[in-house]
mmCIF file of C-alpha atoms in Angstrom:
data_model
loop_
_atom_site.group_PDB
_atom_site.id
_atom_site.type_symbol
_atom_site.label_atom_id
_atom_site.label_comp_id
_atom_site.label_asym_id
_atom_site.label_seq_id
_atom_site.Cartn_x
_atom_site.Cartn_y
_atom_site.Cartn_z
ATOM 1 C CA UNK A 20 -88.487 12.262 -32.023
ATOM 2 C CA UNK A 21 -89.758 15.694 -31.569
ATOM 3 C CA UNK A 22 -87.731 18.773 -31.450
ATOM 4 C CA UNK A 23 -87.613 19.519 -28.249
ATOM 5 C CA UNK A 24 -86.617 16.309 -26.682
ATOM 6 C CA UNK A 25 -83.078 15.917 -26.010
ATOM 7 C CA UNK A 26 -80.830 14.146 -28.402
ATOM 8 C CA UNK A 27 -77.428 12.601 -27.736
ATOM 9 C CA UNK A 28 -74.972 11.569 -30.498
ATOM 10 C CA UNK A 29 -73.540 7.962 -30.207
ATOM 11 C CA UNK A 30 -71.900 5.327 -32.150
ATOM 12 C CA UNK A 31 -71.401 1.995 -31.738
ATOM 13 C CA UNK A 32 -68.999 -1.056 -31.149
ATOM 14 C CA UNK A 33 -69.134 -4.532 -30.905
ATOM 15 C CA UNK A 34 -66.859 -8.375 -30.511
ATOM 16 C CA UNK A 35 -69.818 -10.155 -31.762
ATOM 17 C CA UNK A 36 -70.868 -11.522 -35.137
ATOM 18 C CA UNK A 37 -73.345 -9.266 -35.129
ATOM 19 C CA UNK A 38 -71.879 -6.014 -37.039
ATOM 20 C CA UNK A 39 -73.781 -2.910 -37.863
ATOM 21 C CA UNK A 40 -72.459 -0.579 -40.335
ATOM 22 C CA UNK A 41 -70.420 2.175 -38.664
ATOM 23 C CA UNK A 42 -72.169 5.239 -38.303
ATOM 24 C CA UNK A 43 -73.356 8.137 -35.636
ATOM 25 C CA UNK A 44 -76.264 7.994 -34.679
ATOM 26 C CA UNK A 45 -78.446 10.922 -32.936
ATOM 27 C CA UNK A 46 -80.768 9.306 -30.341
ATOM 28 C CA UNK A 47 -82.976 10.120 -27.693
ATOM 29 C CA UNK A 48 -81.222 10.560 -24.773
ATOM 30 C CA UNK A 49 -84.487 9.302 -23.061
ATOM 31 C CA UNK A 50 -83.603 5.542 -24.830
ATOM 32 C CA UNK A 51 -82.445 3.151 -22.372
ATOM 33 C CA UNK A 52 -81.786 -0.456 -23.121
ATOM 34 C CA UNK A 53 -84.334 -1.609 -24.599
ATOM 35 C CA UNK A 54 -84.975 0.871 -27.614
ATOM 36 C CA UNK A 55 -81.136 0.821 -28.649
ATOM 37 C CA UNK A 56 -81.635 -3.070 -28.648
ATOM 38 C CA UNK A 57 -84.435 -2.788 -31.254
ATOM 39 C CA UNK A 58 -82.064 -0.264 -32.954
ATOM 40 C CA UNK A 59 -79.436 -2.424 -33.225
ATOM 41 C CA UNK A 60 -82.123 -5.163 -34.680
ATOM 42 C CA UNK A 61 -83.384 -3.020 -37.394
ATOM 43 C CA UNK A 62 -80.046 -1.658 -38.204
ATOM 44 C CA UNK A 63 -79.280 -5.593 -38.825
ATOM 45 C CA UNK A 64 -82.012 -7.377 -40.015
ATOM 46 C CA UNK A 65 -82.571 -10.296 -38.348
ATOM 47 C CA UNK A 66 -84.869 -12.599 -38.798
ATOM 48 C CA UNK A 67 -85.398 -13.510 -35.115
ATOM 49 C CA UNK A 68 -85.408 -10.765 -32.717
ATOM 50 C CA UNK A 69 -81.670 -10.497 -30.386
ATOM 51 C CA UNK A 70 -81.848 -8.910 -27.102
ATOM 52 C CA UNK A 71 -78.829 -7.005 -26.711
ATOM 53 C CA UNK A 72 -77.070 -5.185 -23.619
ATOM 54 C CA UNK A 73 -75.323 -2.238 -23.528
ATOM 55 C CA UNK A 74 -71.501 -1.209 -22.468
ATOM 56 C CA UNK A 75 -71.056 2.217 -21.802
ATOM 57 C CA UNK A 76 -67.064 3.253 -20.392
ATOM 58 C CA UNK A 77 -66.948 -0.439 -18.739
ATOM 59 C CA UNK A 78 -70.657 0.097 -17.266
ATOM 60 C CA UNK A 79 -73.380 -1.511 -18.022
ATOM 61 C CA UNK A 80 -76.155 0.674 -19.065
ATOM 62 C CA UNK A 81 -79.210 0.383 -16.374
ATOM 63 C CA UNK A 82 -81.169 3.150 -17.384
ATOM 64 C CA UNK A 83 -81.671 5.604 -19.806
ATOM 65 C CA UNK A 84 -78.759 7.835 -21.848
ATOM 66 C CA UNK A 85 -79.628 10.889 -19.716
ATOM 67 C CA UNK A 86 -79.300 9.205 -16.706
ATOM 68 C CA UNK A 87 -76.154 7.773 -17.115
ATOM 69 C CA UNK A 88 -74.566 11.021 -18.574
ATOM 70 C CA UNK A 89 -76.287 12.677 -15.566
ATOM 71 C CA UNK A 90 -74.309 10.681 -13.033
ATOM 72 C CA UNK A 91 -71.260 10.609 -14.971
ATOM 73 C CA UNK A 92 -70.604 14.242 -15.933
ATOM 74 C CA UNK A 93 -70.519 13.734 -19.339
ATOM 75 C CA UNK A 94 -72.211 16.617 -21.500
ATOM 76 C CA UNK A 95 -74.940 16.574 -24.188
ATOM 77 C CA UNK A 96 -72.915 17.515 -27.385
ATOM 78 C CA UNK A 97 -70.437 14.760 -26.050
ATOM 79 C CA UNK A 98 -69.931 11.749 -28.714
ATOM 80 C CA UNK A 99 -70.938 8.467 -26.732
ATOM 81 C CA UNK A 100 -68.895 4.846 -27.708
ATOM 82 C CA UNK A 101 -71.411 2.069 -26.835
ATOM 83 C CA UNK A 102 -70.647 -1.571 -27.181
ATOM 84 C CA UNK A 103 -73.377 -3.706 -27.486
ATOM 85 C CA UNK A 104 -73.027 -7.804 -26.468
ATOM 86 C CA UNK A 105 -76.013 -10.276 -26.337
ATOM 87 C CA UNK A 106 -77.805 -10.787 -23.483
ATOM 88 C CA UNK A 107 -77.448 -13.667 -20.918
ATOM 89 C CA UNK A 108 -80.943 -15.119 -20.537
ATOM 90 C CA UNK A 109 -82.135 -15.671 -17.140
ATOM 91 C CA UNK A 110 -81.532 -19.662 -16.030
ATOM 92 C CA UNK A 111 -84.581 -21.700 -16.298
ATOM 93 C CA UNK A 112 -85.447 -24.360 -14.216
ATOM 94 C CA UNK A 113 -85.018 -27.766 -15.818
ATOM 95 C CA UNK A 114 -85.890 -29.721 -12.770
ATOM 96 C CA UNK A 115 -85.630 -30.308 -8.687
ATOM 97 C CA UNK A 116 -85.184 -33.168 -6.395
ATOM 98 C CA UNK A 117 -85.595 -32.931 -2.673
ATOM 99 C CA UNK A 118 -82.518 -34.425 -0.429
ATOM 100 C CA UNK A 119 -83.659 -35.553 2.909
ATOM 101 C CA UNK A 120 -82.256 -32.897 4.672
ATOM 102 C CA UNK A 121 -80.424 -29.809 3.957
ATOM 103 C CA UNK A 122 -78.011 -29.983 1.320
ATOM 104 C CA UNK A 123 -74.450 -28.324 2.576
ATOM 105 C CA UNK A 124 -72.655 -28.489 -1.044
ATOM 106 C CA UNK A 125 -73.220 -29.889 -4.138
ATOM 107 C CA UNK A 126 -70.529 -31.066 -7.188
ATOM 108 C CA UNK A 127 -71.333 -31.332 -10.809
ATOM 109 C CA UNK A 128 -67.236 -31.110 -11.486
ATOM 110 C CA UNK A 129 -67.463 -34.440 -13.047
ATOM 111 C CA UNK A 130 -69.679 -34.562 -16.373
ATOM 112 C CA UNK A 131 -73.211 -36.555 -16.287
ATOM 113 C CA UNK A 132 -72.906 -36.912 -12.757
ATOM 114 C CA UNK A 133 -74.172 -34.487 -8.770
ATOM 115 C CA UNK A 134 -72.548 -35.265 -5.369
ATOM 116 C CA UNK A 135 -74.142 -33.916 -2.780
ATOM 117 C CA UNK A 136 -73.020 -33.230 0.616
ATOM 118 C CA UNK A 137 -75.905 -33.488 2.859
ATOM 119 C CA UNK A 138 -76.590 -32.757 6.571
ATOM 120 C CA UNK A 139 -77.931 -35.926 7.304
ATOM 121 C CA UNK A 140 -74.818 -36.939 7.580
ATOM 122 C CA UNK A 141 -74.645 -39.093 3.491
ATOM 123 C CA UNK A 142 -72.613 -38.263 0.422
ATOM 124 C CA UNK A 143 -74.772 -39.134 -2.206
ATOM 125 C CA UNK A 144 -74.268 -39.590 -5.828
ATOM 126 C CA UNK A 145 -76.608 -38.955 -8.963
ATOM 127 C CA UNK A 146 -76.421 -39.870 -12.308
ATOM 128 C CA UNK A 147 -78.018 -36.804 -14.986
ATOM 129 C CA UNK A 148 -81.245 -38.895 -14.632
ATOM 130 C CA UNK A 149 -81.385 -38.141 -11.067
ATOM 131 C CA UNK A 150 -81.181 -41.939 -10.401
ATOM 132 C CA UNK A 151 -79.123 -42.652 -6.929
ATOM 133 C CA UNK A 152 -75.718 -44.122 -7.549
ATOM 134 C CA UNK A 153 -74.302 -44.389 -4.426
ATOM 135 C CA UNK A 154 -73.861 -42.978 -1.307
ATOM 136 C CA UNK A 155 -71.211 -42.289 1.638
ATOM 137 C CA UNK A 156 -72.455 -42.548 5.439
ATOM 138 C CA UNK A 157 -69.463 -42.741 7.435
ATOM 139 C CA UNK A 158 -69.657 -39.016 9.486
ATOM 140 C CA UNK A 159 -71.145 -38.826 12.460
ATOM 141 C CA UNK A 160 -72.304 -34.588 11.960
ATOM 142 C CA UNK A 161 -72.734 -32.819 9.036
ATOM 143 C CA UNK A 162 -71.607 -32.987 5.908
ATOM 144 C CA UNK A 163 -70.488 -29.810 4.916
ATOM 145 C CA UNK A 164 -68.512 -30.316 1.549
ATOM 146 C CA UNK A 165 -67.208 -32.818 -0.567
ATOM 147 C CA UNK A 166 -65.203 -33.069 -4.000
ATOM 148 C CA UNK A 167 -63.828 -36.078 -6.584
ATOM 149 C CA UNK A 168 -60.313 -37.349 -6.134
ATOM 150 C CA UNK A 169 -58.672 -36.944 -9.782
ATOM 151 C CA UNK A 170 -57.895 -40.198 -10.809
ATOM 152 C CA UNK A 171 -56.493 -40.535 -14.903
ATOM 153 C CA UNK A 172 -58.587 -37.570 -16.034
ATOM 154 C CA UNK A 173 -61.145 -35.827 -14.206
ATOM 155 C CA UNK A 174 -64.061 -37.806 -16.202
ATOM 156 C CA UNK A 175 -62.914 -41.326 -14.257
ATOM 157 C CA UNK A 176 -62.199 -39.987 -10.366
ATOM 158 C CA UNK A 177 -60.210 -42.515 -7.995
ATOM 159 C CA UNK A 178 -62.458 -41.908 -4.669
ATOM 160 C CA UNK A 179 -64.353 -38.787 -2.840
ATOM 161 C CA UNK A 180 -63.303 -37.078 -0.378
ATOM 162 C CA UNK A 181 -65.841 -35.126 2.379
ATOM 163 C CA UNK A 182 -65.354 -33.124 5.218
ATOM 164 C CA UNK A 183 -68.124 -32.877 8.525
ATOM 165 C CA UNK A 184 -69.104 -31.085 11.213
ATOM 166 C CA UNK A 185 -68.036 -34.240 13.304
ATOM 167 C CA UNK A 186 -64.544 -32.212 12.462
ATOM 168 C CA UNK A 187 -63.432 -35.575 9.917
ATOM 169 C CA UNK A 188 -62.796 -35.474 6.515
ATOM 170 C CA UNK A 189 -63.192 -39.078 4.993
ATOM 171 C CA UNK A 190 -61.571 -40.305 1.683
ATOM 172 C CA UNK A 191 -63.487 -42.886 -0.365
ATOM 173 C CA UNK A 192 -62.251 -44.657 -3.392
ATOM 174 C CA UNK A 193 -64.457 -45.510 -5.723
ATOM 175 C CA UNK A 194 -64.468 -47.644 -8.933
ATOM 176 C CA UNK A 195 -65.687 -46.931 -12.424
ATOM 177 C CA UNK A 196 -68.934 -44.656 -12.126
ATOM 178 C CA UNK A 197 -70.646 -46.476 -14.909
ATOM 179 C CA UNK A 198 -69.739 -50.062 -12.876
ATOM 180 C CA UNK A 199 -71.526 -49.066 -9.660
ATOM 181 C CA UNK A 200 -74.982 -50.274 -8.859
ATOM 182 C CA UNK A 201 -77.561 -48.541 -7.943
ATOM 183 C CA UNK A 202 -77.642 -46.984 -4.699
ATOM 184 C CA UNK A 203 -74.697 -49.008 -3.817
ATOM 185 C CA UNK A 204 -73.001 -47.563 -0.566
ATOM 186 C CA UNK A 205 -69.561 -47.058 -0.259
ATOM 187 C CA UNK A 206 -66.699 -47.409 2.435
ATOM 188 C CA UNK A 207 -64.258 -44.854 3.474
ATOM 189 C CA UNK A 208 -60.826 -46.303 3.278
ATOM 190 C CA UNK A 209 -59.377 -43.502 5.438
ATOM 191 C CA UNK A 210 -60.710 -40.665 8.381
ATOM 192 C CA UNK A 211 -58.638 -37.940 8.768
ATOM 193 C CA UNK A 212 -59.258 -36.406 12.355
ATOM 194 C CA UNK A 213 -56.983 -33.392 11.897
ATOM 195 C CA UNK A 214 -59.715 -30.656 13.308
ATOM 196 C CA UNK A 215 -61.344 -29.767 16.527
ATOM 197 C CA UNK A 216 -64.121 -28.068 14.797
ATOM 198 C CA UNK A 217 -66.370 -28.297 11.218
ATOM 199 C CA UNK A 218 -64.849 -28.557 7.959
ATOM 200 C CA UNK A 219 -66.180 -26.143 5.535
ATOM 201 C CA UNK A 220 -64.618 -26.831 2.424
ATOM 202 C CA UNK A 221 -62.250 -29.828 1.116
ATOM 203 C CA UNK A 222 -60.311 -29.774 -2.318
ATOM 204 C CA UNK A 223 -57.885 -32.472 -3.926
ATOM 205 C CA UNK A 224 -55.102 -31.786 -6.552
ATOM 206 C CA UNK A 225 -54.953 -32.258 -10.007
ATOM 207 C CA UNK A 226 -52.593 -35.144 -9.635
ATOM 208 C CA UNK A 227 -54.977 -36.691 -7.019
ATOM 209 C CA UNK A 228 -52.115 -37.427 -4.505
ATOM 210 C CA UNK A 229 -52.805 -34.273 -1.953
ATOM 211 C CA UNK A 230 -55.837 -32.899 -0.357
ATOM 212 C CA UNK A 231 -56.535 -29.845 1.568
ATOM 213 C CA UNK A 232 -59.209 -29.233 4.241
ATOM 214 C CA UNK A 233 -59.927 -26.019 6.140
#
């Protein structure tokens, strides 16, 4: 750092494991994110490389020091508090799977398994393999959402229950997940034509016993 480039005095916080001695530090107040996160590295030896972000009064730092001191008043000489927290990674893309028309909702609230609610009209349901289980085809419009009826415990539902743009919402039971065949359809035991125009969401309770539909 050379003499005339602005300096700012920090030190730093964390809830994580990973724990730097506590200390002030004098920094450039040109670093931004990525130079306190190599910082923080060498300060704790690690043998792989953790990309850290960067907490600064309950914002997260976007740019450099002098920037955000700029916009928030605060003045050179001031002593900074920074927490630092490891970085989310940006999701990667495992896989894809195209429905046969556009897909209105989908439901991954039961483990191993994706509902979809599809505007074609079908419920369908996937096992983690992407294999077809079963599907729904009752509505006449849209499907728009859909959701598992709690049956014991959420891993073993008791039916389905999806709402259309036909202005229906349907209720399905279904047996166990692992007993269906493939690509086995399913009956609705029940149409609820409560609505004069398209469902947008539909939600059961814990207990299984009540559903809502709006």
């Amino acid at each position: 750092m050379s003499s005339s480039e602005a300096s700012h005095p920090v030190v730093f916080s964390t809830s994580t494991q990973h724990i730097i001695p506590p200390s002030k530090y004098l920094i450039p107040a040109s670093w931004a994110r990525y130079q306190l996160s190599q910082l923080i590295n060498k300060s704790l030896q690690l043998s792989q490389p953790v990309p850290f972000d960067f907490l600064i009064r309950g914002q997260i730092l976007r740019g450099s020091i002098a920037e955000w001191c700029a916009g928030n008043g605060v003045k050179e000489e001031e002593t900074l508090e920074i927490e630092y927290f490891e970085s989310l990674m940006p999701p990667k893309l495992l896989t894809a799977f195209a429905g046969e028309d556009w897909v209105g909702e989908v439901n991954c609230q039961v483990k191993g398994y994706i509902m979809t609610a599809s505007y074609d009209s079908i419920v369908r349901v996937y096992d983690h393999s992407q294999t077809l289980l079963t599907t729904i085809s009752g509505h006449s419009g849209p499907v728009s959402t859909s959701c598992w009826i709690p049956g014991s415990n959420l891993e073993s539902p008791q039916g389905i229950v999806s709402g259309s743009h036909d202005g229906t919402a349907l209720i399905t039971p279904i047996k166990e997940l692992e007993s269906i065949s493939t690509q086995e359809e399913l009956l609705a035991a029940a149409s609820l034509r409560l609505h004069t125009s398209p469902l947008s969401s539909v939600a059961a309770s814990t207990s299984g016993t009540h559903i809502l539909t709006a």
